[in-house]
mmCIF file of N, CA and C in Angstrom:
data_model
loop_
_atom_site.group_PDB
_atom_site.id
_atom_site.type_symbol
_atom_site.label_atom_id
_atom_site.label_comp_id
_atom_site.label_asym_id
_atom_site.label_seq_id
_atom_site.Cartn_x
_atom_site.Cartn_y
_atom_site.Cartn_z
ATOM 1 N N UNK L 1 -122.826 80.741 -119.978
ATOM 2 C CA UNK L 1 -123.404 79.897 -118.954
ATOM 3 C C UNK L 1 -124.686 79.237 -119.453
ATOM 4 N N UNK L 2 -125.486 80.143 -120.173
ATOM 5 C CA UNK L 2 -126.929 79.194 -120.849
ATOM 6 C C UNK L 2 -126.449 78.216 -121.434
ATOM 7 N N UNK L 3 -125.230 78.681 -122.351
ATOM 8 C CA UNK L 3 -124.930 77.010 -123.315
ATOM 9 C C UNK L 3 -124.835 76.329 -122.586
ATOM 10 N N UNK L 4 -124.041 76.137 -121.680
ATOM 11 C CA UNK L 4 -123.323 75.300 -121.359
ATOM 12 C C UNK L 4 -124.805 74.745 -120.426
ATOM 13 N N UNK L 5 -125.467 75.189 -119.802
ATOM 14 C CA UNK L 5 -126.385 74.792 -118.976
ATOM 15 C C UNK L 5 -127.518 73.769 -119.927
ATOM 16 N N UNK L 6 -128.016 74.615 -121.325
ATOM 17 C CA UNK L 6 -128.266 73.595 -122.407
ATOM 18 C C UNK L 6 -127.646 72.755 -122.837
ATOM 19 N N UNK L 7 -126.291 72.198 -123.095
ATOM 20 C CA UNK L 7 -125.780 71.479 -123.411
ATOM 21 C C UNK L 7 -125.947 70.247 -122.505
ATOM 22 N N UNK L 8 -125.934 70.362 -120.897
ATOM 23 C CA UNK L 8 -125.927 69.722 -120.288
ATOM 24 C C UNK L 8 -127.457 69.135 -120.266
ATOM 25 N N UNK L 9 -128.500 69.643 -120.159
ATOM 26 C CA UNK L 9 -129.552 69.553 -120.258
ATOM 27 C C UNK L 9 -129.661 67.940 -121.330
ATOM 28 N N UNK L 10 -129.065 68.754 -122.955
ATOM 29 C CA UNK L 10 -129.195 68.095 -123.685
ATOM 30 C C UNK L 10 -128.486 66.399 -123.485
ATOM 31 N N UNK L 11 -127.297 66.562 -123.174
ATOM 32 C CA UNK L 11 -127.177 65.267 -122.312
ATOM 33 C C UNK L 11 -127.738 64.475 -121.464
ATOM 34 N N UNK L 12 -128.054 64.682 -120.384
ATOM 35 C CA UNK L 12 -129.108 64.126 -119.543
ATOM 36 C C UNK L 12 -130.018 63.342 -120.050
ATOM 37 N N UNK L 13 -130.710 64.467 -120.925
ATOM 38 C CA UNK L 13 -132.026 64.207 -121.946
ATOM 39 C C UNK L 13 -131.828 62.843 -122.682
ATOM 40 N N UNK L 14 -130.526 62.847 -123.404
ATOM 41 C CA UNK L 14 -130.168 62.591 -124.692
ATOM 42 C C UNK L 14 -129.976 60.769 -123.762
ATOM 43 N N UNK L 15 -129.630 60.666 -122.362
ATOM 44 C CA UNK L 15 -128.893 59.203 -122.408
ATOM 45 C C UNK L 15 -130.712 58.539 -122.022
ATOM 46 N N UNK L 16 -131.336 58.743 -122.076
ATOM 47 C CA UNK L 16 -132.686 58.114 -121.476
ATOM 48 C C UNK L 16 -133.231 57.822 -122.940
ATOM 49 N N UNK L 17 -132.870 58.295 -123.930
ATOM 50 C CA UNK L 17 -133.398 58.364 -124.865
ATOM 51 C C UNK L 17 -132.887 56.399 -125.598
ATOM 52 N N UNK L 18 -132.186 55.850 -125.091
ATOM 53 C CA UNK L 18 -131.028 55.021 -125.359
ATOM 54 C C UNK L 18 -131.462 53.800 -124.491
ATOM 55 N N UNK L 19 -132.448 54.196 -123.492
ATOM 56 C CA UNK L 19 -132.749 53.309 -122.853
ATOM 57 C C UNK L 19 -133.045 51.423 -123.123
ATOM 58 N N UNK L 20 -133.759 52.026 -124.256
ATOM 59 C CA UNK L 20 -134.236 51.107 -124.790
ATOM 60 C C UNK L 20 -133.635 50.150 -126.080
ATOM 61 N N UNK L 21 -131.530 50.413 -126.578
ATOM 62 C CA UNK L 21 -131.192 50.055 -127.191
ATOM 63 C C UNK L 21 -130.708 48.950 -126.624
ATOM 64 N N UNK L 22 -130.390 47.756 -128.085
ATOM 65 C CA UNK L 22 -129.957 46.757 -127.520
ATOM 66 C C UNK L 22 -128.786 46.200 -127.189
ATOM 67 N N UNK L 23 -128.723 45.777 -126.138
ATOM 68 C CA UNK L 23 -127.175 45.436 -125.369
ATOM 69 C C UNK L 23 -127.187 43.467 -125.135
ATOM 70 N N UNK L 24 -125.813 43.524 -125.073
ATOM 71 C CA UNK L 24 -125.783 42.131 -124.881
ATOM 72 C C UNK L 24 -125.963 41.822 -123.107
ATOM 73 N N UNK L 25 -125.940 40.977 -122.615
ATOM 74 C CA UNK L 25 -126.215 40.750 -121.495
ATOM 75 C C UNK L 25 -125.427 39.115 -121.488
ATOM 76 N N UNK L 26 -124.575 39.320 -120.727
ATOM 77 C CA UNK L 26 -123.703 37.893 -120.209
ATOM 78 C C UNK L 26 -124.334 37.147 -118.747
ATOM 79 N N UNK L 27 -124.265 35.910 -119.013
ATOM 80 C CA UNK L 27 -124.922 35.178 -118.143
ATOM 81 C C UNK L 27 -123.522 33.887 -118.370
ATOM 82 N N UNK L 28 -122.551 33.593 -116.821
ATOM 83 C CA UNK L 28 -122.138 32.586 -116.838
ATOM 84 C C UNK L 28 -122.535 31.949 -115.731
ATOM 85 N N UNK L 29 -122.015 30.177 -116.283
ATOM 86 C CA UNK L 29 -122.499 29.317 -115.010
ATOM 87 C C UNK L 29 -122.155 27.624 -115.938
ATOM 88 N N UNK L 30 -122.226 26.618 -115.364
ATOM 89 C CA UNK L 30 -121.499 25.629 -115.920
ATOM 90 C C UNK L 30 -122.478 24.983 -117.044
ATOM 91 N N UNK L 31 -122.605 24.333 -118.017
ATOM 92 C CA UNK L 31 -123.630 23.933 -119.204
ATOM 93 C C UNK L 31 -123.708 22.364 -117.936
ATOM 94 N N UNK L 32 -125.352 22.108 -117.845
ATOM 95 C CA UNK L 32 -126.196 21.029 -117.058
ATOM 96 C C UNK L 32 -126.070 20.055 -117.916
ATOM 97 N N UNK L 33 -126.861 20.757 -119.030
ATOM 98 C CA UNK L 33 -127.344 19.724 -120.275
ATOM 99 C C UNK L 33 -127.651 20.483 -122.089
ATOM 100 N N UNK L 34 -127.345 19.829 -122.982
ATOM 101 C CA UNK L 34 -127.446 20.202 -124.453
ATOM 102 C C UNK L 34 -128.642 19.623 -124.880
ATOM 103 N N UNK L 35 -129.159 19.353 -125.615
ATOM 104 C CA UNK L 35 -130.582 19.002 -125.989
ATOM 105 C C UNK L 35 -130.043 19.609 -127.765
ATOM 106 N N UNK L 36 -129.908 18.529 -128.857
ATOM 107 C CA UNK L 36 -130.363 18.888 -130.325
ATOM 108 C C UNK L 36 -131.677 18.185 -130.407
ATOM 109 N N UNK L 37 -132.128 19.373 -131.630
ATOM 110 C CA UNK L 37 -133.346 19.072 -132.450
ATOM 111 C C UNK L 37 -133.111 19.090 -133.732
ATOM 112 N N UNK L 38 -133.072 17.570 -134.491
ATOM 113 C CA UNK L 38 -132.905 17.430 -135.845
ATOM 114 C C UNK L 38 -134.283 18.630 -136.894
ATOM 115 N N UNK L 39 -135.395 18.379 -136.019
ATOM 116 C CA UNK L 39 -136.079 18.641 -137.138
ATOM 117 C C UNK L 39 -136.063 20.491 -136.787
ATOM 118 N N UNK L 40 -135.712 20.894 -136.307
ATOM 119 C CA UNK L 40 -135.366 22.243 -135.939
ATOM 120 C C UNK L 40 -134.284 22.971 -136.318
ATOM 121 N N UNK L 41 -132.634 21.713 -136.205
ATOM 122 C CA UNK L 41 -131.731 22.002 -136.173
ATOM 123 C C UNK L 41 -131.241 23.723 -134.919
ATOM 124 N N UNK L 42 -131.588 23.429 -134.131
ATOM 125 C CA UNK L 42 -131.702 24.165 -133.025
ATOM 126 C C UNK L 42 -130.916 23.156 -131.699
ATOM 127 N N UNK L 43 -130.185 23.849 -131.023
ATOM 128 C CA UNK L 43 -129.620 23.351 -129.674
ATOM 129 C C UNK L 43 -130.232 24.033 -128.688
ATOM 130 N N UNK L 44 -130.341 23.748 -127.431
ATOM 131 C CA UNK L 44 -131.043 24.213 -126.419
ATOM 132 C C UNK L 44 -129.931 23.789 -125.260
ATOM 133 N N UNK L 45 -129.744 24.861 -124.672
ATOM 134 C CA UNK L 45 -128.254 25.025 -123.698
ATOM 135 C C UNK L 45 -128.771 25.606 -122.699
ATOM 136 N N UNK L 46 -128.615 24.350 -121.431
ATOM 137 C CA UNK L 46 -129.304 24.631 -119.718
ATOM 138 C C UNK L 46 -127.877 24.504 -119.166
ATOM 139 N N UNK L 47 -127.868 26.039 -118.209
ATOM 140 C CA UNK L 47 -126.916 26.405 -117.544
ATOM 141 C C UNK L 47 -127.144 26.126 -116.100
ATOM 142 N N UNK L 48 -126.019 26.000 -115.464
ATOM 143 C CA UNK L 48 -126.693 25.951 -113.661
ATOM 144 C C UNK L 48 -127.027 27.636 -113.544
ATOM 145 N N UNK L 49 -127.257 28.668 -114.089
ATOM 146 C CA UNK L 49 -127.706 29.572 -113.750
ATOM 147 C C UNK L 49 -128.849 30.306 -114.772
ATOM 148 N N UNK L 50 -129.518 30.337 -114.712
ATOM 149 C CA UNK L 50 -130.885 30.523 -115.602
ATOM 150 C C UNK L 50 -130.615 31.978 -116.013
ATOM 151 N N UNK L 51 -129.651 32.653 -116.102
ATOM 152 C CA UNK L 51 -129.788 34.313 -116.742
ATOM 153 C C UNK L 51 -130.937 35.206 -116.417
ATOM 154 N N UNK L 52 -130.524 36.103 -116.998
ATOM 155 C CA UNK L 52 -131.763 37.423 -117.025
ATOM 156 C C UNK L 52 -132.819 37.336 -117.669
ATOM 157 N N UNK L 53 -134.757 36.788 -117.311
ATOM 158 C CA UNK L 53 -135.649 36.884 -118.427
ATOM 159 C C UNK L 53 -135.523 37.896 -119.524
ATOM 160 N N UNK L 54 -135.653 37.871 -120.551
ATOM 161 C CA UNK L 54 -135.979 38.319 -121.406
ATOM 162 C C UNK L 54 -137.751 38.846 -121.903
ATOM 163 N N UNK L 55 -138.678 39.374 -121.449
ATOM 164 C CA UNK L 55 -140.115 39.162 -121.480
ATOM 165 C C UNK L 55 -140.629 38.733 -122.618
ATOM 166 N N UNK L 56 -139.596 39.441 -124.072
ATOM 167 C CA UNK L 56 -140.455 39.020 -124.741
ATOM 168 C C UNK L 56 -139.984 37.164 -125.350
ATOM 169 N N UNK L 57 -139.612 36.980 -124.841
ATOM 170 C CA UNK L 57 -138.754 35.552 -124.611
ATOM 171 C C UNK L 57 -140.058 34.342 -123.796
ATOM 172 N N UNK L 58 -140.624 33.486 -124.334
ATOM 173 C CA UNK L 58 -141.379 32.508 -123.436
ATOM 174 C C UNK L 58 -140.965 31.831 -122.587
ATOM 175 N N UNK L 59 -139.779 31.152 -122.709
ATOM 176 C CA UNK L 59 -138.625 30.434 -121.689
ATOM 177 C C UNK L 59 -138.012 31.027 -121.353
ATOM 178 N N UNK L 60 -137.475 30.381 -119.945
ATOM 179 C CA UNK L 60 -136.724 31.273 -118.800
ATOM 180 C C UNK L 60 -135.402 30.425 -118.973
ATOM 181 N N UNK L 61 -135.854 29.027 -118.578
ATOM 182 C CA UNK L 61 -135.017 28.337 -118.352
ATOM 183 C C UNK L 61 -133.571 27.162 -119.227
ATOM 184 N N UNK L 62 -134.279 28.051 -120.868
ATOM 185 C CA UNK L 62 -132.786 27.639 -121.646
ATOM 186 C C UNK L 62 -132.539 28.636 -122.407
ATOM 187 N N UNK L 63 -131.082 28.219 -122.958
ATOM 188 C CA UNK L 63 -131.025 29.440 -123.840
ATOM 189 C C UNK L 63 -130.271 28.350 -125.678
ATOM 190 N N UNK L 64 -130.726 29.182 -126.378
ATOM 191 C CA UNK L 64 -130.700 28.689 -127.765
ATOM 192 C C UNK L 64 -129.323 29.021 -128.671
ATOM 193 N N UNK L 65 -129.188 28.194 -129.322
ATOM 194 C CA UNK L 65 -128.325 28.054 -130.390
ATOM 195 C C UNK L 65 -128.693 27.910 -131.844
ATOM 196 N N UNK L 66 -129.018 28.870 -132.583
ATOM 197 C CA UNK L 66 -129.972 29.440 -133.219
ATOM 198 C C UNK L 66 -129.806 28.629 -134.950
ATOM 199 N N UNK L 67 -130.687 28.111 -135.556
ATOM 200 C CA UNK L 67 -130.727 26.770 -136.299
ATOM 201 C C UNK L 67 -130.725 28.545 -137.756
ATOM 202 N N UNK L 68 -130.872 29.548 -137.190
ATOM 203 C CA UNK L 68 -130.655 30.602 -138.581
ATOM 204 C C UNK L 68 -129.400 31.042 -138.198
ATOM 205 N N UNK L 69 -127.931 30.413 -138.132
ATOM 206 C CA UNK L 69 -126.704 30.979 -137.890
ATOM 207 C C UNK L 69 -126.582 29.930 -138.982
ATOM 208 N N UNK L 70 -125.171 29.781 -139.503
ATOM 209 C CA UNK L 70 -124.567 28.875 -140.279
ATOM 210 C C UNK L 70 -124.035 27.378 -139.793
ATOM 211 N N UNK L 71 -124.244 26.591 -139.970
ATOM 212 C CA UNK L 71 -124.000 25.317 -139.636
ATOM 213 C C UNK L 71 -122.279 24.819 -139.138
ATOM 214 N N UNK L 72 -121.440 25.919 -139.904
ATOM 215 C CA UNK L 72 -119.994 25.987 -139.425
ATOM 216 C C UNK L 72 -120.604 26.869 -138.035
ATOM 217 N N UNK L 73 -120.729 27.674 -137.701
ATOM 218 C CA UNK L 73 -121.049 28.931 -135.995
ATOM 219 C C UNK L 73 -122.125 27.483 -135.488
ATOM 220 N N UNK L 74 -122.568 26.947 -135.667
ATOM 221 C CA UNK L 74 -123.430 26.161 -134.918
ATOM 222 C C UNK L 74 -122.600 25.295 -133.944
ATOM 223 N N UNK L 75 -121.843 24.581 -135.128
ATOM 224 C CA UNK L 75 -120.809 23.857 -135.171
ATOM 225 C C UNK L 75 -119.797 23.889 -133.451
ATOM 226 N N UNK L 76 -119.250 25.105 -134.253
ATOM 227 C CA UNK L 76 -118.195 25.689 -133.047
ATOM 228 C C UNK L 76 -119.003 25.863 -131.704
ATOM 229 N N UNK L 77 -120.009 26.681 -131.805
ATOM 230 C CA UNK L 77 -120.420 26.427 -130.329
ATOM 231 C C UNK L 77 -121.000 25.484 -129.713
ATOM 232 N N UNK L 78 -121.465 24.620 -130.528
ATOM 233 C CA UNK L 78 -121.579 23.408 -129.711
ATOM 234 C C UNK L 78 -120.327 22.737 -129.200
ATOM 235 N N UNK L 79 -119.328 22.427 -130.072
ATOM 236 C CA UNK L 79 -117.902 22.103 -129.710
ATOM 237 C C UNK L 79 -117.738 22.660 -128.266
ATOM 238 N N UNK L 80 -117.449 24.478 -128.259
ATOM 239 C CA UNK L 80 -117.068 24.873 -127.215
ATOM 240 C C UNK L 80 -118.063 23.854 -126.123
ATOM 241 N N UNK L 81 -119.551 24.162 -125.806
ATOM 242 C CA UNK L 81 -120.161 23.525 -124.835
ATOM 243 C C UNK L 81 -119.896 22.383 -124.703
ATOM 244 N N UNK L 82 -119.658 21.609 -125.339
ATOM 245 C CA UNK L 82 -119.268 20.427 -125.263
ATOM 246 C C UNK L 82 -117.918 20.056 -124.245
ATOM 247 N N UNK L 83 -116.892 21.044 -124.694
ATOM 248 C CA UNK L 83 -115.939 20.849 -123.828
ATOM 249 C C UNK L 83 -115.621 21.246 -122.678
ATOM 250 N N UNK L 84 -116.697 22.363 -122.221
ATOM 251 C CA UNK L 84 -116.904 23.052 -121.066
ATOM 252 C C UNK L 84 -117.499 22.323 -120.058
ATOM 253 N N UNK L 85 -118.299 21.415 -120.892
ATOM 254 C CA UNK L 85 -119.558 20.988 -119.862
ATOM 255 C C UNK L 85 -118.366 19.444 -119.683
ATOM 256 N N UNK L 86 -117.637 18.873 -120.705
ATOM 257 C CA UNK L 86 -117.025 18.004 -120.081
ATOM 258 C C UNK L 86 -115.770 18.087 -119.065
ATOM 259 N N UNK L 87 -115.511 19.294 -119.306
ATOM 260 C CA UNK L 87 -114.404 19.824 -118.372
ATOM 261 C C UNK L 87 -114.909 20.435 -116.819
ATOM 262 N N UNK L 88 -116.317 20.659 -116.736
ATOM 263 C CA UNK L 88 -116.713 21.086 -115.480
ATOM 264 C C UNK L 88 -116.659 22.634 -115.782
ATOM 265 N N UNK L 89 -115.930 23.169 -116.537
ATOM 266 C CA UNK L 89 -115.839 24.681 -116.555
ATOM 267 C C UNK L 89 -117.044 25.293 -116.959
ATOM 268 N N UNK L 90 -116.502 26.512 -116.432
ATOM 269 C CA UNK L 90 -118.248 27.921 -117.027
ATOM 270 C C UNK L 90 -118.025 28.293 -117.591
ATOM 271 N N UNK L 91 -119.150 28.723 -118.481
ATOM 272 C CA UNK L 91 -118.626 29.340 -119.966
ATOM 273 C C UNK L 91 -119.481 30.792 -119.429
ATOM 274 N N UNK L 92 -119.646 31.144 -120.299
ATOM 275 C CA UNK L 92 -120.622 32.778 -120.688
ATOM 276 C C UNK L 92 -121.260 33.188 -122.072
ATOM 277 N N UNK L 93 -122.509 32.877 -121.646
ATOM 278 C CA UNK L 93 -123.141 33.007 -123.120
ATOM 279 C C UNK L 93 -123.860 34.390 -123.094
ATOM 280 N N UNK L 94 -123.733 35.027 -124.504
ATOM 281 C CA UNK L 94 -124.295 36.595 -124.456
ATOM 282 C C UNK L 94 -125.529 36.153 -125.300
ATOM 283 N N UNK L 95 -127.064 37.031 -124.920
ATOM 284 C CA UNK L 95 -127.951 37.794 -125.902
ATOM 285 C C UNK L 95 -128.297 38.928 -125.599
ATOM 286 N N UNK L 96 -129.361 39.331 -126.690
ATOM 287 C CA UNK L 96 -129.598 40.515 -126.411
ATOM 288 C C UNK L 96 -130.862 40.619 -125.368
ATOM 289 N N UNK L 97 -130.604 41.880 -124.897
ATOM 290 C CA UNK L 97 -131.347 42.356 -124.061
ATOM 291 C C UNK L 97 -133.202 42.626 -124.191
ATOM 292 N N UNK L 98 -133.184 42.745 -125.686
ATOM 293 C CA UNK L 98 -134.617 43.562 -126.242
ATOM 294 C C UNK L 98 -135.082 42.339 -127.364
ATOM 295 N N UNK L 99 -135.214 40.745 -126.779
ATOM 296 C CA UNK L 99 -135.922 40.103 -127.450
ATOM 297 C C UNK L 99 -134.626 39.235 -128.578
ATOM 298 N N UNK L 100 -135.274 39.299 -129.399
ATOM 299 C CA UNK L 100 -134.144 38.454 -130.619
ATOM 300 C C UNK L 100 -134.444 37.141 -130.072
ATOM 301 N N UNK L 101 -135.594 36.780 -130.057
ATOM 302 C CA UNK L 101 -136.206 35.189 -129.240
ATOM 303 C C UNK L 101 -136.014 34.403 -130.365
ATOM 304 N N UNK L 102 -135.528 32.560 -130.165
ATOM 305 C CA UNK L 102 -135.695 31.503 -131.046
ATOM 306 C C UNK L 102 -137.322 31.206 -131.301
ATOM 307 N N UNK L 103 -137.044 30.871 -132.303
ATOM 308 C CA UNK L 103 -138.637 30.095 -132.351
ATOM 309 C C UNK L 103 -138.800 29.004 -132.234
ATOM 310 N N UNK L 104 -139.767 28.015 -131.795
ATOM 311 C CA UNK L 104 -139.705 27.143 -131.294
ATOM 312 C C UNK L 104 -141.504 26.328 -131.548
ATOM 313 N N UNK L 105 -141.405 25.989 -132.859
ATOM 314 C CA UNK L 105 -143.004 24.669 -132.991
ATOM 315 C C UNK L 105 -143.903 26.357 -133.172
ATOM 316 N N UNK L 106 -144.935 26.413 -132.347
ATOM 317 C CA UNK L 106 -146.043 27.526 -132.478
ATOM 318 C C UNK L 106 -145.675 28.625 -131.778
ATOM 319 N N UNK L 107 -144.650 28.847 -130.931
ATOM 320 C CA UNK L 107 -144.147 30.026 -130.918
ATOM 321 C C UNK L 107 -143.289 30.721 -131.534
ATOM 322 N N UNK L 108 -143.391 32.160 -131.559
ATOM 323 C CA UNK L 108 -142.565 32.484 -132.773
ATOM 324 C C UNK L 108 -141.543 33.298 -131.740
ATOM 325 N N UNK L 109 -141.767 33.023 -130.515
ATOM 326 C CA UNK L 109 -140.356 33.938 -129.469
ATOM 327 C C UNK L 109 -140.302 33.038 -128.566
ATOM 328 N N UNK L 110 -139.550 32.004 -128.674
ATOM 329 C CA UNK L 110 -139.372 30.649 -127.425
ATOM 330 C C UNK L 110 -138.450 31.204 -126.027
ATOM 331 N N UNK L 111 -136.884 30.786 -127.236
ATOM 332 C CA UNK L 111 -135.711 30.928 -126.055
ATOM 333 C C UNK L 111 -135.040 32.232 -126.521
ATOM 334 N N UNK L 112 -134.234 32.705 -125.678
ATOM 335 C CA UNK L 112 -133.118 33.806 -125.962
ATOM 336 C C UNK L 112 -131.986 33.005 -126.348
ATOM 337 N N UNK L 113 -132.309 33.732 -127.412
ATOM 338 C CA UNK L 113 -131.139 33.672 -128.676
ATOM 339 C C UNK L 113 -129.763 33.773 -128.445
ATOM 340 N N UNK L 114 -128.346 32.609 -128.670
ATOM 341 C CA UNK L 114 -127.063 33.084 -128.077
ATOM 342 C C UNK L 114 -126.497 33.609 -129.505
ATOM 343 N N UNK L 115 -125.956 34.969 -128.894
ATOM 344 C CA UNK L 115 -124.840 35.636 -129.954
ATOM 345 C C UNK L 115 -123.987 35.862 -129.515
ATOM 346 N N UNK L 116 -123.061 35.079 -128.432
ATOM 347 C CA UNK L 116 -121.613 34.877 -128.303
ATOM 348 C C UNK L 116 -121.395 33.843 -127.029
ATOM 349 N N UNK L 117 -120.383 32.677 -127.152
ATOM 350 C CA UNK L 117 -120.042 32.130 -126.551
ATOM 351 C C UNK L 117 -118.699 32.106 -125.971
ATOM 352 N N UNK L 118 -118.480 32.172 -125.027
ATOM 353 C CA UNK L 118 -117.128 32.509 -124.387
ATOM 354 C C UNK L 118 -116.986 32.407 -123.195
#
């Protein structure tokens, strides 16, 4: 009965500990507007639904398409938005939960960063 009463203990314990790992977080809603930046090579993707802040994130209100992915992944998700936003449909864009912010001119944590489009 102690083990088992420690064991459980140790569980409990053990999921708080996790609190703070990073998870993706999905936010859908229809693409408003795209915005490129040549000298950035960065996209900036406004949804009709503004997602979950991010704190350590400065912007609320777009989310990024990150100019340090490869220019083929850039590529494609702009495509996808492109056809979503001309089709009226919602897409769902994932980041993470614990920061992973774009940078953006003098900030070095602008927008939340997209790592999956779908």
């Amino acid at each position: 009965m102690k083990k088992l009463m420690i064991l459980l203990f140790c569980v409990f314990c053990s999921t708080g500990a996790f609190s703070d790992e990073k998870k993706w977080i999905d936010t859908q809603g229809k693409v408003k507007n795209l915005s490129t930046y040549a000298h950035t090579e960065t996209v900036l993707v406004y949804l009709d639904n503004p997602g979950q802040s991010i704190s350590q994130c400065t912007d609320t209100t777009a989310f990024a398409i990150s100019h340090s992915i490869s220019s083929e992944a850039r590529s494609r998700m702009f495509s996808l938005l492109l056809a979503a936003k001309a089709a009226g449909t919602p897409v769902t864009v994932s980041y993470l939960n614990t920061g992973d912010c774009e940078p953006w001119d003098a900030s070095t944590s602008a927008y939340r960063k997209i790592t999956r489009i779908r």
